[in-house]
Coordinates of C-alpha atoms and ligand atoms in Angstrom, one line a residue:
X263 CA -26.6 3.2 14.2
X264 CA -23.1 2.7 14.9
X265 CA -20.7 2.6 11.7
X266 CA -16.7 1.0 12.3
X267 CA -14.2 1.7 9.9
X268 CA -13.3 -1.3 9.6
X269 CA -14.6 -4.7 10.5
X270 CA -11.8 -7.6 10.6
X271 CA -13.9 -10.7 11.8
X272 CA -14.3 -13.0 9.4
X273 CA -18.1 -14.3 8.5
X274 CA -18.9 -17.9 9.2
X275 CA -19.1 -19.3 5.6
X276 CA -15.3 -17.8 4.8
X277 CA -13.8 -19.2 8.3
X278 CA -14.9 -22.3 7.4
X279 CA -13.2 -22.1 4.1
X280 CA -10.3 -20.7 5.9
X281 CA -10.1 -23.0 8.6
X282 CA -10.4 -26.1 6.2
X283 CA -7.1 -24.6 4.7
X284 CA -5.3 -23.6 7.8
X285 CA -6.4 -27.3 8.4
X286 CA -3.8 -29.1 5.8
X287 CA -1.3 -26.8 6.9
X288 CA -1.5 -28.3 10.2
X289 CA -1.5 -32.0 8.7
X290 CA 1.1 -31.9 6.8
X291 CA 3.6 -29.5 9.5
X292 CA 5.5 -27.7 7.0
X293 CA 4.5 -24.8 8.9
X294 CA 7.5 -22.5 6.8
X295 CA 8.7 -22.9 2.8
X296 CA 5.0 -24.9 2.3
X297 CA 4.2 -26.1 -0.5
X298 CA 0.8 -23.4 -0.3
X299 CA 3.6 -20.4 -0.2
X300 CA 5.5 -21.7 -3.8
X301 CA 1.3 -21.6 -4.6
X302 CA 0.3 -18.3 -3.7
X303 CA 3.5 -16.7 -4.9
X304 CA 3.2 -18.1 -8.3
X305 CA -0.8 -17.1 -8.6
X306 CA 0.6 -13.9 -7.3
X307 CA 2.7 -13.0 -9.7
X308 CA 0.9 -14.2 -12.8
X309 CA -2.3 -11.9 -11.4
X310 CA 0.1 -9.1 -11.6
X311 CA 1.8 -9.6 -14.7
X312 CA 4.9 -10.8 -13.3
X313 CA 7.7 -13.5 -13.2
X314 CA 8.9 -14.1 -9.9
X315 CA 7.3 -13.5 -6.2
X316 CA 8.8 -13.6 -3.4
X317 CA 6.6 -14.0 0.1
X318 CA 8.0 -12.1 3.1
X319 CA 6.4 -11.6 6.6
X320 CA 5.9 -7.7 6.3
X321 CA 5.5 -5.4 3.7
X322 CA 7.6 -3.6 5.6
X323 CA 9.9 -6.1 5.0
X324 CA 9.3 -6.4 1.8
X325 CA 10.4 -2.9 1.3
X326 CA 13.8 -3.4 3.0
X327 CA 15.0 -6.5 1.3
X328 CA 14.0 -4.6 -2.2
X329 CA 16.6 -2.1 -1.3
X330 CA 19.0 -4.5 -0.3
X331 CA 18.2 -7.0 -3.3
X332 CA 19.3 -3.4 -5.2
X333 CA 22.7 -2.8 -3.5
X334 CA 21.2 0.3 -1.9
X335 CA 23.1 1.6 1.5
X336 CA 24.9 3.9 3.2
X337 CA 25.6 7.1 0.9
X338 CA 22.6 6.5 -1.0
X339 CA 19.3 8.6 -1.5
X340 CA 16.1 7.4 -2.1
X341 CA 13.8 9.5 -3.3
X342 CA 10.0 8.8 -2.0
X343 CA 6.5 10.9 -1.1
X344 CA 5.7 12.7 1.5
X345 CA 2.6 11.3 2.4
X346 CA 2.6 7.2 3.1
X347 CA 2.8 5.3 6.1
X348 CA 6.1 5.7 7.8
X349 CA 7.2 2.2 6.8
X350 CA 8.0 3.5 3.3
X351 CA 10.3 5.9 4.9
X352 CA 11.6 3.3 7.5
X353 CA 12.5 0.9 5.4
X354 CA 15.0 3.0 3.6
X355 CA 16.7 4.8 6.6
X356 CA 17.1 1.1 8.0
X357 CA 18.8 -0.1 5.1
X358 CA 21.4 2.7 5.8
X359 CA 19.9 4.6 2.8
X360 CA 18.7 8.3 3.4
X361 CA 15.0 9.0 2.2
X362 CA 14.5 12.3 0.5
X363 CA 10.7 13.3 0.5
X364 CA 9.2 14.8 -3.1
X365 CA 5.8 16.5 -3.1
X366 CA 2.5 15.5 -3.9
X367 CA -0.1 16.5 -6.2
X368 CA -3.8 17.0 -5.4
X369 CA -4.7 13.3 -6.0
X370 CA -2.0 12.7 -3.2
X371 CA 0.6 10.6 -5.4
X372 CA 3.9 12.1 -6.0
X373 CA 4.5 15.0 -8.1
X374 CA 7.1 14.0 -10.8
X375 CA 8.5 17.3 -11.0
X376 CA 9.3 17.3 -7.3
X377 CA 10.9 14.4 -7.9
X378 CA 13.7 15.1 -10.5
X379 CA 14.1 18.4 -8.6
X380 CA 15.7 16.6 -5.1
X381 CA 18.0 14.1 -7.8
X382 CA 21.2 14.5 -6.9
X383 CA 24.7 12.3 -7.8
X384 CA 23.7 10.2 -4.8
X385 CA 20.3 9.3 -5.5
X386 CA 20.1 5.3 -6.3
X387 CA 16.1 5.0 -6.3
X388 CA 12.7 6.5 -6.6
X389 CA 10.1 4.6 -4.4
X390 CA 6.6 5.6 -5.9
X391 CA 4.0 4.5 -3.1
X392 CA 0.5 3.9 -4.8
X393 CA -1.7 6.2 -2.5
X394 CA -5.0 4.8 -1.3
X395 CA -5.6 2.6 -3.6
X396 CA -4.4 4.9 -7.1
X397 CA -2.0 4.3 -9.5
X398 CA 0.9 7.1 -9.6
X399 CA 1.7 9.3 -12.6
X400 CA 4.3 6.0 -12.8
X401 CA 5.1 6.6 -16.5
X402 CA 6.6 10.0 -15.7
X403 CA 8.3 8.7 -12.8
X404 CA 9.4 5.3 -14.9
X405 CA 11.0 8.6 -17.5
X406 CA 12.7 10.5 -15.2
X407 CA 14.4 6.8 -13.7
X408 CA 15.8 6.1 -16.9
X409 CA 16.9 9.8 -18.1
X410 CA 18.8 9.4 -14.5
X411 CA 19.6 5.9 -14.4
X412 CA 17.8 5.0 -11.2
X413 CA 15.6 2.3 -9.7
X414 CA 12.3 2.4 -9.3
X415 CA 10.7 0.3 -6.1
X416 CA 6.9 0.5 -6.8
X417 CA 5.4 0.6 -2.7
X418 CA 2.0 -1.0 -4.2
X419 CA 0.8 -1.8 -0.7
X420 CA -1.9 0.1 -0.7
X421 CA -2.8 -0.6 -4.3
X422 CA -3.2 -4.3 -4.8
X423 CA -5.7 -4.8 -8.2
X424 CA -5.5 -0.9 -8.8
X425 CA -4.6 -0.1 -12.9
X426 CA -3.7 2.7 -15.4
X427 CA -3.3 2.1 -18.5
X428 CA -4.3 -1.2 -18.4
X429 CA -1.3 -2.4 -16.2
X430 CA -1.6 -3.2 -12.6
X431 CA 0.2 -1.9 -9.5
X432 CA 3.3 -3.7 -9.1
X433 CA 3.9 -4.5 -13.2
X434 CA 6.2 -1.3 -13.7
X435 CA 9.1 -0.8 -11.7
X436 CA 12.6 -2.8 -11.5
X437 CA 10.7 -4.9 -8.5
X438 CA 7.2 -4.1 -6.9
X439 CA 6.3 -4.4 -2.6
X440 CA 3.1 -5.3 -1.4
X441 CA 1.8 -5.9 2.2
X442 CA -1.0 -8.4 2.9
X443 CA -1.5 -6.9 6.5
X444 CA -5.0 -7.7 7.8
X445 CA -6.0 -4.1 6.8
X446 CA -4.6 -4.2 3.2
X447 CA -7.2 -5.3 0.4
X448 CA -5.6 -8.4 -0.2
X449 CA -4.9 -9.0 3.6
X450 CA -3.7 -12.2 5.3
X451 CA -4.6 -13.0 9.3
X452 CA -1.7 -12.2 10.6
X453 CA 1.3 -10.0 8.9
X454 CA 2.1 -10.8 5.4
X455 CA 4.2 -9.2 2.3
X456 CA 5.2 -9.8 -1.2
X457 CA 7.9 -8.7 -3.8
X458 CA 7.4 -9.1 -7.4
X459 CA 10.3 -8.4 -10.1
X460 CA 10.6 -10.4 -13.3
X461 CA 14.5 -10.9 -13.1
X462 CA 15.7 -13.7 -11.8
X463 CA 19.0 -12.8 -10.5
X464 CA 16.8 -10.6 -7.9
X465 CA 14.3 -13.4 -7.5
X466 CA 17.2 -15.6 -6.0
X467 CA 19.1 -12.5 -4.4
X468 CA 15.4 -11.9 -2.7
X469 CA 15.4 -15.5 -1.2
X470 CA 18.5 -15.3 0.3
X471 CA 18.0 -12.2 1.7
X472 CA 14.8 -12.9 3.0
X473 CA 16.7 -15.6 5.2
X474 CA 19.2 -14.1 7.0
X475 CA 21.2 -13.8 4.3
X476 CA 22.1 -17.7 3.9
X477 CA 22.0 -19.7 0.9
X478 CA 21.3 -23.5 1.1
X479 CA 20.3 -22.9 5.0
X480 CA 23.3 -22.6 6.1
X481 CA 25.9 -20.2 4.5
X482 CA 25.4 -16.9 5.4
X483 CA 26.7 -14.9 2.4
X484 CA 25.1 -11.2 3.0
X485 CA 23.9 -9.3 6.5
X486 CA 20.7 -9.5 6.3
X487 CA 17.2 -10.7 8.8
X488 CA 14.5 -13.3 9.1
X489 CA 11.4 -12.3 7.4
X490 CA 9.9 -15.1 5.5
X491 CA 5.8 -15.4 5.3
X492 CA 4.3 -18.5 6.7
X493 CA 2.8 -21.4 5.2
X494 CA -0.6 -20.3 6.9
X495 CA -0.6 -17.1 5.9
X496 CA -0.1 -18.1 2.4
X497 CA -3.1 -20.6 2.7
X498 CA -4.9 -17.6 3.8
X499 CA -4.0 -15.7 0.9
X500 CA -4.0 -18.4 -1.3
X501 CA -7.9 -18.7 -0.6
X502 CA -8.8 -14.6 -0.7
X503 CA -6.7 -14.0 -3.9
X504 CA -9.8 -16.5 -5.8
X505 CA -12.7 -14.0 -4.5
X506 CA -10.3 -10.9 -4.9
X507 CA -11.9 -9.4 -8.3
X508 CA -15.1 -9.7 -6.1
X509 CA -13.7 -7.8 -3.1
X510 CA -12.5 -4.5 -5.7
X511 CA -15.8 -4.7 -7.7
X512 CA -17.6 -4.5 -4.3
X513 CA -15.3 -1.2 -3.0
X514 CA -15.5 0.2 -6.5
X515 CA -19.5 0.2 -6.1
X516 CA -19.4 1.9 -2.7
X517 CA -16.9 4.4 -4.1
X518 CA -19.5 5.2 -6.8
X519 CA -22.1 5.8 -4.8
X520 CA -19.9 7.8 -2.4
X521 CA -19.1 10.0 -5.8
X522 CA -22.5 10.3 -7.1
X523 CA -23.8 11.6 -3.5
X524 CA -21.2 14.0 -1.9
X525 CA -19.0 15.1 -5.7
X526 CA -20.7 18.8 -5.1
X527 CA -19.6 18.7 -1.8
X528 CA -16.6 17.5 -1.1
X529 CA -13.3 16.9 -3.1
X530 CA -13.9 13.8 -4.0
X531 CA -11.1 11.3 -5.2
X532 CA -10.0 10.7 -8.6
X533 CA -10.2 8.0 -11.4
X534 CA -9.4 9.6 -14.4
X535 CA -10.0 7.5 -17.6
X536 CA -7.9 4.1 -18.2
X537 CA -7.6 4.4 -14.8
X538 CA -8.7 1.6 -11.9
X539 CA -8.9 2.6 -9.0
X540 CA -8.7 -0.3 -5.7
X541 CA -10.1 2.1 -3.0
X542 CA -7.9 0.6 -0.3
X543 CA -9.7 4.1 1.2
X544 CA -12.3 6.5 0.1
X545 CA -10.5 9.5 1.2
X546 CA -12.1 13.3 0.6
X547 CA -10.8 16.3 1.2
X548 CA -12.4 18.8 2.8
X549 CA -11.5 22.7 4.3
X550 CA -13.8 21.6 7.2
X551 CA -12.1 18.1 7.9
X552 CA -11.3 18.2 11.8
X553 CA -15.5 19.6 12.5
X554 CA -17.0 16.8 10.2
X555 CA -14.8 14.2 11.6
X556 CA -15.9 15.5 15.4
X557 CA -19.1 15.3 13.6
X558 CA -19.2 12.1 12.2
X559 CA -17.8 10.7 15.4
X560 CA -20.7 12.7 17.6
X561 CA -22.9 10.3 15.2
X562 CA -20.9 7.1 15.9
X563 CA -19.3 6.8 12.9
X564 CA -15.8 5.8 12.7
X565 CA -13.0 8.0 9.9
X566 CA -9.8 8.0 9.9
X567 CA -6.8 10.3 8.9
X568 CA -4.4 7.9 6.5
X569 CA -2.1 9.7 7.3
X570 CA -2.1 12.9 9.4
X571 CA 1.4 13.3 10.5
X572 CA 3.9 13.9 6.8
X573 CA 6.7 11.3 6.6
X574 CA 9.4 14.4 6.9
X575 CA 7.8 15.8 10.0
X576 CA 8.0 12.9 12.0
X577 CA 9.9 13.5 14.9
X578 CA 12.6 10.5 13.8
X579 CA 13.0 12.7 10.5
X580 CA 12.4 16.2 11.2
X581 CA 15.8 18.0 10.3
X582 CA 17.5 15.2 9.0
X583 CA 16.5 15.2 5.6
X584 CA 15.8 16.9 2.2
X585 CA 12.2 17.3 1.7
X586 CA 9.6 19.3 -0.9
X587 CA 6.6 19.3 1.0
X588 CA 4.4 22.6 0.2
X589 CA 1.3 20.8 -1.5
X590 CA 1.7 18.0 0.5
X591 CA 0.8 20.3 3.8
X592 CA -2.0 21.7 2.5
X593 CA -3.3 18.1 1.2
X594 CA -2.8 16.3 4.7
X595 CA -5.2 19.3 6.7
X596 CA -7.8 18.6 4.5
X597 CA -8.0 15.1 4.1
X598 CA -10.3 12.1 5.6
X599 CA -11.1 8.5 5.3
X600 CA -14.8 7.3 5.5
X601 CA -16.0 3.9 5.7
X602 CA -15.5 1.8 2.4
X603 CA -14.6 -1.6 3.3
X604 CA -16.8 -4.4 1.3
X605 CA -18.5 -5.7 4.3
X606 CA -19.8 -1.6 5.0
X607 CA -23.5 -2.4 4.3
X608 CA -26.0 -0.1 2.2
X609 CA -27.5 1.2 5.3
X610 CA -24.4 1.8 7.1
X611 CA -23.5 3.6 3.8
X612 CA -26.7 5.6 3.7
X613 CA -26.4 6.9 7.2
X614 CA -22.5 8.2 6.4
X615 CA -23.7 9.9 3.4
X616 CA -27.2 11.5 5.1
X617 CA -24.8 12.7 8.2
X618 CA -22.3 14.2 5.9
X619 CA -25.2 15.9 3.7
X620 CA -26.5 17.1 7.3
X621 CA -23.3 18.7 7.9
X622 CA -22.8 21.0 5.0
X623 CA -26.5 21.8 5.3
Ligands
LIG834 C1 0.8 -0.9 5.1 C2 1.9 -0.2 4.4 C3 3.3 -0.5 4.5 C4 3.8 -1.5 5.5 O1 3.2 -2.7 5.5 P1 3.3 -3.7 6.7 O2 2.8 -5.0 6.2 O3 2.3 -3.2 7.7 O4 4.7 -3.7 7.2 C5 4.2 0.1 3.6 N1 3.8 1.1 2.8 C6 2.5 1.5 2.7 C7 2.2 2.6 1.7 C8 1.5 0.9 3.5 O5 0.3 1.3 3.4

């Protein structure tokens, strides 16, 4: 048996679904600013909780034009994890902002202490990135923002549908990023991102920016780039937000049997009560990570390391910045993604866990 990560092709009875709504798109040629993008961004934000959304073509994206919807520059610091995919960090240096990395607990979200350590009189921000589909400890980080006076730019891209408290990822922090890439849980066909906020005054400064800066097409009135989502993407996600609650019930099942069958083997991850966790991955952590991935591999079955290289060690960032990384070193040797998708089949499910039983026997 032969077990992929992830499998992107899309089964016959959604295509046709899809197709039939990639279909109007192409009828009625309003291929940017549809009438299906003003659609999805409204459901959007009223399944998060929120006012406003504002579609952009990246999360990545969506990440800059927060910063910029902010004021945040030159001779700012934003203060983020160590442990995301380098976009988080990208999209701060790019807005001329320096990124100052804070330390992660064991469940590999930020550690809050960390954080109000590295504030200084130039910090602006704290970006929280949701890690792997698990809330943050966002109320001590939402504190330690207001004690300081500083923004907080939720990255819930990895976290679409995830809870604590009863709140959802991208309900808590001055505005809220999200990307729909294909391999996100809420994932377009193409590239796709979102920004949520509930003030208006960002929701407008948003559209602009997301337009090179212009207001009523024409009059460019701030520096900024093209990165609006498009009407067919929107259709796309228009049609996968309806079966959505089905897609995280279906990852929280496989995450539970995961749980029940390797929790006295591995570190398994955590959901601790009033928690919801999205399982965007099912990451463990193990001492023996790099010989049960050869392993798993040696048995055709496809894991991944999200993500093995720390932000502040990249070589673009390595010696330029502040960082707190001691946990966060240990965390990233030890930790691996197995096959959770919702299309991973109980078989293909059953064969992962008997190989990685087989292993530690
Ligand atoms: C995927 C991801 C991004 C970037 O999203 P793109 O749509 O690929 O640009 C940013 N932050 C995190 C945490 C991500 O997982």
């Amino acid at each position: 048996m032969k077990v992929r990560f992830m499998n992107l092709s899309v089964e016959e009875n959604e295509r046709k679904v899809l197709l039939g709504s990639i279909g109007k798109v192409l009828e009625h040629g309003i291929l940017i600013n549809g009438p299906e993008l003003s659609e999805f961004e409204q459901k959007f934000a009223n399944y998060c909780g929120r006012k406003y959304c504002v579609g952009v073509s990246s999360g990545t994206d969506a990440l800059f034009f927060a910063l910029k919807a902010l004021g945040i520059g030159f001779e700012d610091e934003v203060i983020t994890t160590s442990l995301s995919w380098i976009a988080t960090a990208n999209a701060i240096a790019v807005s001329g902002a320096t990124p100052v990395f804070a330390d992660i607990d064991d469940d590999l979200n930020l550690n809050p202490q960390s954080v109000e350590r590295l504030i200084t009189n130039k910090t602006k921000a704290i970006m929280p990135v949701h890690y792997a589909g698990r809330v943050c400890k966002i109320d001590e980080i939402l504190q330690i923002a207001k004690k300081y006076n500083l923004f907080v730019i939720e990255d819930a891209s990895q976290a679409v549908g995830a809870k604590r408290n009863g709140a959802l990822s991208g309900s808590f922090g001055d505005l809220a990023c999200f990307s729909m890439n294909p391999m996100k849980t809420l994932g377009a066909c193409g590239e796709a991102g979102a920004i949520l906020t509930n003030s208006l005054e960002l929701n407008e400064k948003l559209q602009m920016l997301r337009y090179n800066g212009t207001i009523n097409k024409e009059t460019c009135i701030e520096f900024s780039l093209n990165g609006r989502m498009d009407t067919m993407q929107a259709a796309i996600l228009l049609e996968r937000l309806k079966t959505f609650e089905g897609v995280i019930e279906k990852r929280r099942e496989i995450a539970a049997i995961y749980d029940e069958a390797l929790k006295e083997i591995v570190e398994t991850p955590i959901e601790a009560s009033g928690e919801i966790n999205s399982y965007y991955s099912y990451t463990i952590q193990t001492d023996k990570r790099d010989e049960l991935k050869k392993y798993l591999e040696a048995n055709d079955i496809e894991t991944k390391i999200q993500h093995p290289i720390l932000m502040p060690n990249q070589p673009a960032y390595n010696g330029w910045t502040r960082s707190e990384k001691l946990n966060a070193e240990k965390v990233v040797a030890k930790i691996l993604c197995l096959p959770a998708s919702e299309k991973l089949t109980q078989q293909e499910q059953g064969y992962v866990i008997n190989k990685i039983v087989n292993f530690f026997e």
